[in-house]
Amino acid sequence: MVIGIDIGSTTTKVAAIISDNNIIKITTRAVDAITSATGAFGKMIMENDFRLDSIDRINMTGAGSSKITGDLFGIKTNKIDEMAAIGAGGKYLSKKDRIIISNIGTGTAIIQVSGNVITHLGGTGVGGGTIIGLAKELLKTTDFDTILRYALKGNINNVDLNVGDIAEANIGFLEKTYTASNFGKMLDIASREDIALGIINLTYQVIGMVSVFAARSKDNHTVVITGNGSNNPIGQKILKAISGMYNIDFDFPADAEYATAIGAALST
Ligand SMILES: Nc1ncnc2c1ncn2[C@@H]1O[C@H](COP(=O)(O)OP(=O)(O)OP(=O)(O)O)[C@@H](O)[C@H]1O
Ligand SMILES: [Mg+2]
């Protein structure tokens, strides 16, 4: 068995692929790289009654993996390029082999998969960390569930300027309801719920548009969203609205938050 460990900037994920329908997954919060990797690995071994000698290899990836040298617990330990791992994991989970992947983690990486060729196209520093950081200052919380709960009750029109606020009619293909400027209105009456929604809207609209441009530049219409940012229900809705405007499909595969760890486990 091969175990994939993804030591991300915020969370560490571990995946073991037992069979196509049986992937064992573990998440822990990132502390230092060594504690994260050994802790998450230990949790997986203990909870699943794995024997250490049943593990052939550990494939480690993610920003924190560079801090770990040598083998873990005497098991052959390889380093896997993070972008290659995201590509392999996104391809496996989406079951498609010509895609653009936007991996929304703490930041966002954009990768092209074209058959067996995986290319890191670029990305944006806007990602999950942006939501947490802005919420810390503006909402006095860093708890993700609280931020989402606020945002569900928010009114975006108190925060964002939309096309209808500045023009009497559509501007070309921009309809009156589309965003003209994120946080560009910011009314005095804006509540913490409105601001929470504004933060998530800003984050996902930037990621969505960068993904659209990446996909179009590669003549592709399918963007697979991976990383913890994939299963954010409000984020999904924002990306689906962009789908309608730009004719790009966004896919949200199951287990997308483990895509990097799964891709590492699949790598040779
Ligand atoms: N329950 C949760 N716990 C922690 N973060 C969460 C949770 N739900 C959503 N998030 C968001 O996911 C982000 C982390 O995503 P993910 O675990 O994919 O990143 P990472 O792999 O640690 O970072 P990167 O890939 O950029 O190095 C956080 O910044 C936060 O906004
Ligand atoms: Mg990551």
Tab-separated table of C-alpha atoms and ligand atoms in Angstrom:
chain	number	residue	atom	x	y	z
A	1	MET	CA	0.000	0.000	0.000
A	2	VAL	CA	1.152	3.564	-0.748
A	3	ILE	CA	0.200	6.392	1.604
A	4	GLY	CA	-0.037	9.973	0.289
A	5	ILE	CA	0.626	12.793	2.751
A	6	ASP	CA	-0.100	16.400	1.758
A	7	ILE	CA	1.329	18.904	4.226
A	8	GLY	CA	-0.521	22.064	3.199
A	9	SER	CA	-0.132	25.580	4.603
A	10	THR	CA	-3.264	25.213	6.753
A	11	THR	CA	-4.169	21.513	6.960
A	12	THR	CA	-2.443	18.167	6.492
A	13	LYS	CA	-4.303	15.478	4.591
A	14	VAL	CA	-3.453	11.778	4.344
A	15	ALA	CA	-4.949	9.354	1.808
A	16	ALA	CA	-4.603	5.637	1.236
A	17	ILE	CA	-6.233	4.151	-1.847
A	18	ILE	CA	-7.476	0.685	-0.944
A	19	SER	CA	-9.617	0.322	-4.085
A	20	ASP	CA	-11.485	2.701	-6.423
A	21	ASN	CA	-14.462	2.978	-4.070
A	22	ASN	CA	-12.485	2.785	-0.873
A	23	ILE	CA	-10.141	5.665	-0.150
A	24	ILE	CA	-9.222	6.194	3.472
A	25	LYS	CA	-8.779	9.856	4.377
A	26	ILE	CA	-7.559	11.759	7.413
A	27	THR	CA	-7.242	15.521	8.023
A	28	THR	CA	-5.395	17.339	10.775
A	29	ARG	CA	-4.674	20.973	11.361
A	30	ALA	CA	-1.166	21.979	10.317
A	31	VAL	CA	1.152	22.557	13.226
A	32	ASP	CA	4.830	22.242	12.342
A	33	ALA	CA	5.528	20.002	9.348
A	34	ILE	CA	6.966	17.042	11.280
A	35	THR	CA	4.175	16.953	13.891
A	36	SER	CA	1.568	17.290	11.125
A	37	ALA	CA	3.004	14.506	8.985
A	38	THR	CA	3.753	12.021	11.756
A	39	GLY	CA	0.529	12.821	13.628
A	40	ALA	CA	-1.730	12.410	10.622
A	41	PHE	CA	0.128	9.289	9.522
A	42	GLY	CA	-0.115	7.801	13.041
A	43	LYS	CA	-3.841	8.556	13.186
A	44	MET	CA	-4.392	6.742	9.892
A	45	ILE	CA	-2.385	3.672	11.023
A	46	MET	CA	-4.071	3.443	14.428
A	47	GLU	CA	-7.658	4.088	13.322
A	48	ASN	CA	-7.462	1.545	10.505
A	49	ASP	CA	-5.364	-1.111	12.250
A	50	PHE	CA	-2.795	-0.976	9.457
A	51	ARG	CA	0.465	-2.836	10.030
A	52	LEU	CA	3.540	-0.752	9.310
A	53	ASP	CA	4.970	-3.551	7.164
A	54	SER	CA	1.891	-3.385	4.885
A	55	ILE	CA	3.020	0.074	3.746
A	56	ASP	CA	5.372	-0.038	0.802
A	57	ARG	CA	5.931	3.662	0.418
A	58	ILE	CA	5.010	7.097	1.746
A	59	ASN	CA	4.640	9.797	-0.910
A	60	MET	CA	4.834	13.238	0.612
A	61	THR	CA	3.860	16.532	-0.985
A	62	GLY	CA	2.632	20.044	-0.119
A	63	ALA	CA	4.527	23.145	0.954
A	64	GLY	CA	5.506	21.638	4.328
A	65	SER	CA	7.024	18.483	2.851
A	66	SER	CA	10.200	20.380	1.973
A	67	LYS	CA	10.917	20.604	5.700
A	68	ILE	CA	11.051	16.831	6.123
A	69	THR	CA	14.184	14.967	5.176
A	70	GLY	CA	14.764	11.227	5.204
A	71	ASP	CA	12.331	8.361	5.690
A	72	LEU	CA	9.405	8.349	8.136
A	73	PHE	CA	9.419	5.415	10.583
A	74	GLY	CA	11.884	3.500	8.401
A	75	ILE	CA	9.398	3.395	5.495
A	76	LYS	CA	10.681	4.478	2.074
A	77	THR	CA	9.538	8.130	1.795
A	78	ASN	CA	9.419	10.025	-1.519
A	79	LYS	CA	8.774	13.686	-2.265
A	80	ILE	CA	6.210	14.366	-4.969
A	81	ASP	CA	5.974	17.693	-6.782
A	82	GLU	CA	2.811	19.386	-5.456
A	83	MET	CA	1.530	20.502	-8.852
A	84	ALA	CA	2.006	16.974	-10.253
A	85	ALA	CA	0.102	15.591	-7.245
A	86	ILE	CA	-2.778	18.072	-7.718
A	87	GLY	CA	-2.906	17.153	-11.416
A	88	ALA	CA	-2.931	13.394	-10.761
A	89	GLY	CA	-5.509	13.716	-7.972
A	90	GLY	CA	-7.834	16.040	-9.903
A	91	LYS	CA	-7.685	13.767	-12.943
A	92	TYR	CA	-8.459	10.682	-10.824
A	93	LEU	CA	-11.370	12.267	-8.935
A	94	SER	CA	-12.964	13.951	-11.954
A	95	LYS	CA	-12.442	10.865	-14.183
A	96	LYS	CA	-11.549	13.292	-16.995
A	97	ASP	CA	-8.168	13.711	-18.634
A	98	ARG	CA	-8.424	17.069	-20.409
A	99	ILE	CA	-9.156	19.587	-17.705
A	100	ILE	CA	-8.049	22.730	-15.945
A	101	ILE	CA	-7.788	22.282	-12.172
A	102	SER	CA	-8.156	25.172	-9.742
A	103	ASN	CA	-6.939	23.976	-6.374
A	104	ILE	CA	-8.410	26.295	-3.731
A	105	GLY	CA	-6.289	25.842	-0.628
A	106	THR	CA	-4.827	28.623	1.465
A	107	GLY	CA	-3.932	30.140	-1.895
A	108	THR	CA	-5.051	28.936	-5.322
A	109	ALA	CA	-3.007	27.013	-7.896
A	110	ILE	CA	-4.138	26.463	-11.482
A	111	ILE	CA	-2.985	23.357	-13.332
A	112	GLN	CA	-3.624	21.996	-16.804
A	113	VAL	CA	-4.071	18.266	-17.343
A	114	SER	CA	-3.802	17.111	-20.932
A	115	GLY	CA	-3.623	13.321	-20.943
A	116	ASN	CA	-0.434	12.458	-19.098
A	117	VAL	CA	1.018	15.963	-19.314
A	118	ILE	CA	0.525	18.116	-16.214
A	119	THR	CA	1.455	21.818	-16.408
A	120	HIS	CA	1.398	24.413	-13.643
A	121	LEU	CA	-0.153	27.476	-15.310
A	122	GLY	CA	-0.030	29.864	-12.363
A	123	GLY	CA	-2.570	30.904	-9.779
A	124	THR	CA	-3.571	33.620	-7.374
A	125	GLY	CA	-2.818	34.385	-3.758
A	126	VAL	CA	-6.549	34.788	-3.287
A	127	GLY	CA	-7.829	31.617	-1.647
A	128	GLY	CA	-9.069	30.170	1.624
A	129	GLY	CA	-6.438	32.091	3.569
A	130	THR	CA	-7.903	35.326	2.197
A	131	ILE	CA	-11.307	34.432	3.664
A	132	ILE	CA	-9.839	33.581	7.066
A	133	GLY	CA	-7.539	36.627	7.147
A	134	LEU	CA	-10.154	39.178	6.143
A	135	ALA	CA	-12.693	37.600	8.516
A	136	LYS	CA	-10.235	37.853	11.388
A	137	GLU	CA	-9.973	41.594	10.954
A	138	LEU	CA	-13.478	42.457	9.751
A	139	LEU	CA	-15.633	39.869	11.555
A	140	LYS	CA	-13.431	39.047	14.553
A	141	THR	CA	-13.614	35.335	13.860
A	142	THR	CA	-11.425	32.795	12.083
A	143	ASP	CA	-13.879	29.925	12.494
A	144	PHE	CA	-14.854	28.785	9.034
A	145	ASP	CA	-18.304	27.500	9.974
A	146	THR	CA	-19.156	30.808	11.673
A	147	ILE	CA	-18.055	32.772	8.594
A	148	LEU	CA	-20.248	30.561	6.386
A	149	ARG	CA	-23.198	30.873	8.761
A	150	TYR	CA	-22.939	34.684	8.652
A	151	ALA	CA	-22.572	34.708	4.873
A	152	LEU	CA	-25.725	32.616	4.379
A	153	LYS	CA	-27.730	35.526	5.811
A	154	GLY	CA	-25.807	38.278	4.014
A	155	ASN	CA	-27.056	40.757	1.420
A	156	ILE	CA	-24.348	41.337	-1.193
A	157	ASN	CA	-25.992	44.564	-2.411
A	158	ASN	CA	-24.910	46.320	0.792
A	159	VAL	CA	-21.236	45.613	0.054
A	160	ASP	CA	-20.612	45.192	-3.668
A	161	LEU	CA	-21.265	47.706	-6.412
A	162	ASN	CA	-23.093	46.029	-9.264
A	163	VAL	CA	-23.507	47.069	-12.869
A	164	GLY	CA	-27.071	48.251	-12.175
A	165	ASP	CA	-25.768	50.699	-9.536
A	166	ILE	CA	-23.714	52.582	-12.109
A	167	ALA	CA	-25.512	52.054	-15.402
A	168	GLU	CA	-29.124	52.218	-16.558
A	169	ALA	CA	-28.738	49.266	-18.891
A	170	ASN	CA	-26.547	46.229	-19.412
A	171	ILE	CA	-22.950	47.044	-20.397
A	172	GLY	CA	-22.311	44.744	-23.333
A	173	PHE	CA	-22.693	41.218	-22.000
A	174	LEU	CA	-22.544	42.449	-18.378
A	175	GLU	CA	-26.039	42.262	-16.933
A	176	LYS	CA	-27.204	44.724	-14.295
A	177	THR	CA	-26.917	42.147	-11.495
A	178	TYR	CA	-23.222	41.388	-12.154
A	179	THR	CA	-20.509	42.726	-9.865
A	180	ALA	CA	-18.838	45.922	-11.052
A	181	SER	CA	-16.634	46.314	-7.952
A	182	ASN	CA	-16.179	43.929	-5.011
A	183	PHE	CA	-16.574	45.976	-1.803
A	184	GLY	CA	-17.046	48.994	-4.066
A	185	LYS	CA	-20.311	50.054	-2.382
A	186	MET	CA	-19.759	49.210	1.303
A	187	LEU	CA	-22.835	50.910	2.797
A	188	ASP	CA	-22.690	52.133	6.406
A	189	ILE	CA	-25.549	49.770	7.226
A	190	ALA	CA	-23.607	46.701	6.018
A	191	SER	CA	-23.810	44.024	8.711
A	192	ARG	CA	-21.231	41.360	9.570
A	193	GLU	CA	-23.412	38.925	7.582
A	194	ASP	CA	-23.183	41.167	4.497
A	195	ILE	CA	-19.411	41.567	4.919
A	196	ALA	CA	-18.968	37.780	5.324
A	197	LEU	CA	-20.771	37.257	2.020
A	198	GLY	CA	-18.709	40.043	0.442
A	199	ILE	CA	-15.469	38.292	1.475
A	200	ILE	CA	-16.581	34.961	0.008
A	201	ASN	CA	-17.900	36.649	-3.138
A	202	LEU	CA	-14.611	38.491	-3.670
A	203	THR	CA	-12.593	35.313	-3.180
A	204	TYR	CA	-14.626	33.054	-5.457
A	205	GLN	CA	-15.206	35.663	-8.157
A	206	VAL	CA	-11.447	36.278	-8.442
A	207	ILE	CA	-10.732	32.541	-8.519
A	208	GLY	CA	-13.589	31.952	-10.953
A	209	MET	CA	-12.453	34.617	-13.404
A	210	VAL	CA	-8.783	33.627	-13.250
A	211	SER	CA	-9.933	30.050	-13.938
A	212	VAL	CA	-12.075	31.190	-16.882
A	213	PHE	CA	-9.128	33.000	-18.466
A	214	ALA	CA	-6.825	30.015	-17.860
A	215	ALA	CA	-9.354	27.600	-19.382
A	216	ARG	CA	-10.018	29.818	-22.416
A	217	SER	CA	-6.306	30.298	-23.046
A	218	LYS	CA	-5.998	26.509	-23.301
A	219	ASP	CA	-9.177	26.044	-25.320
A	220	ASN	CA	-10.739	24.043	-22.500
A	221	HIS	CA	-14.218	24.295	-20.985
A	222	THR	CA	-13.940	22.214	-17.846
A	223	VAL	CA	-12.503	23.518	-14.595
A	224	VAL	CA	-12.283	20.981	-11.782
A	225	ILE	CA	-12.243	22.598	-8.345
A	226	THR	CA	-10.134	20.820	-5.722
A	227	GLY	CA	-8.792	21.714	-2.269
A	228	ASN	CA	-10.777	22.573	0.841
A	229	GLY	CA	-12.382	25.423	-1.096
A	230	SER	CA	-14.218	22.943	-3.316
A	231	ASN	CA	-16.973	22.057	-0.875
A	232	ASN	CA	-17.981	25.562	0.129
A	233	PRO	CA	-21.697	25.749	-0.816
A	234	ILE	CA	-21.705	29.533	-1.278
A	235	GLY	CA	-18.491	29.374	-3.286
A	236	GLN	CA	-20.004	26.709	-5.518
A	237	LYS	CA	-23.013	28.918	-6.189
A	238	ILE	CA	-20.780	31.880	-7.125
A	239	LEU	CA	-18.746	29.705	-9.514
A	240	LYS	CA	-21.939	28.287	-11.064
A	241	ALA	CA	-23.113	31.860	-11.790
A	242	ILE	CA	-19.790	32.464	-13.590
A	243	SER	CA	-20.389	29.213	-15.529
A	244	GLY	CA	-23.590	30.669	-16.905
A	245	MET	CA	-21.872	33.908	-17.951
A	246	TYR	CA	-18.749	32.478	-19.578
A	247	ASN	CA	-19.766	29.012	-20.712
A	248	ILE	CA	-17.151	27.208	-18.629
A	249	ASP	CA	-18.187	24.205	-16.507
A	250	PHE	CA	-17.004	23.995	-12.909
A	251	ASP	CA	-16.868	20.452	-11.459
A	252	PHE	CA	-16.826	19.722	-7.736
A	253	PRO	CA	-15.801	16.078	-7.356
A	254	ALA	CA	-16.327	14.189	-4.080
A	255	ASP	CA	-13.242	14.071	-1.809
A	256	ALA	CA	-11.827	17.110	-3.634
A	257	GLU	CA	-10.160	18.354	-0.443
A	258	TYR	CA	-7.971	15.233	-0.610
A	259	ALA	CA	-7.045	15.601	-4.283
A	260	THR	CA	-3.407	16.501	-3.552
A	261	ALA	CA	-2.929	13.633	-1.057
A	262	ILE	CA	-4.686	11.187	-3.405
A	263	GLY	CA	-2.542	12.359	-6.316
A	264	ALA	CA	0.576	11.844	-4.200
A	265	ALA	CA	-0.547	8.302	-3.296
A	266	LEU	CA	-1.064	7.542	-7.003
A	267	SER	CA	2.368	8.851	-8.026
A	268	THR	CA	5.289	6.545	-8.648
B	1	LIG	N1	-12.975	22.983	8.397
B	1	LIG	C1	-11.995	23.725	7.903
B	1	LIG	N2	-10.810	23.836	8.531
B	1	LIG	C2	-9.816	24.598	8.013
B	1	LIG	N3	-9.899	25.291	6.885
B	1	LIG	C3	-11.056	25.214	6.211
B	1	LIG	C4	-12.151	24.430	6.678
B	1	LIG	N4	-13.132	24.540	5.785
B	1	LIG	C5	-12.702	25.346	4.825
B	1	LIG	N5	-11.460	25.785	5.069
B	1	LIG	C6	-10.707	26.677	4.199
B	1	LIG	O1	-9.752	25.901	3.518
B	1	LIG	C7	-8.489	26.552	3.510
B	1	LIG	C8	-7.430	25.491	3.549
B	1	LIG	O2	-7.595	24.655	2.421
B	1	LIG	P1	-6.622	23.426	2.140
B	1	LIG	O3	-6.576	22.524	3.312
B	1	LIG	O4	-6.993	22.845	0.825
B	1	LIG	O5	-5.258	24.234	2.017
B	1	LIG	P2	-3.773	23.797	2.250
B	1	LIG	O6	-3.514	22.555	1.467
B	1	LIG	O7	-3.483	23.736	3.708
B	1	LIG	O8	-3.039	25.060	1.622
B	1	LIG	P3	-2.162	25.209	0.288
B	1	LIG	O9	-2.544	24.083	-0.643
B	1	LIG	O10	-2.506	26.557	-0.281
B	1	LIG	O11	-0.751	25.108	0.778
B	1	LIG	C9	-8.494	27.463	4.734
B	1	LIG	O12	-7.768	28.637	4.454
B	1	LIG	C10	-9.984	27.778	4.934
B	1	LIG	O13	-10.334	28.972	4.300
B	2	MG	MG	-3.103	22.159	-0.527
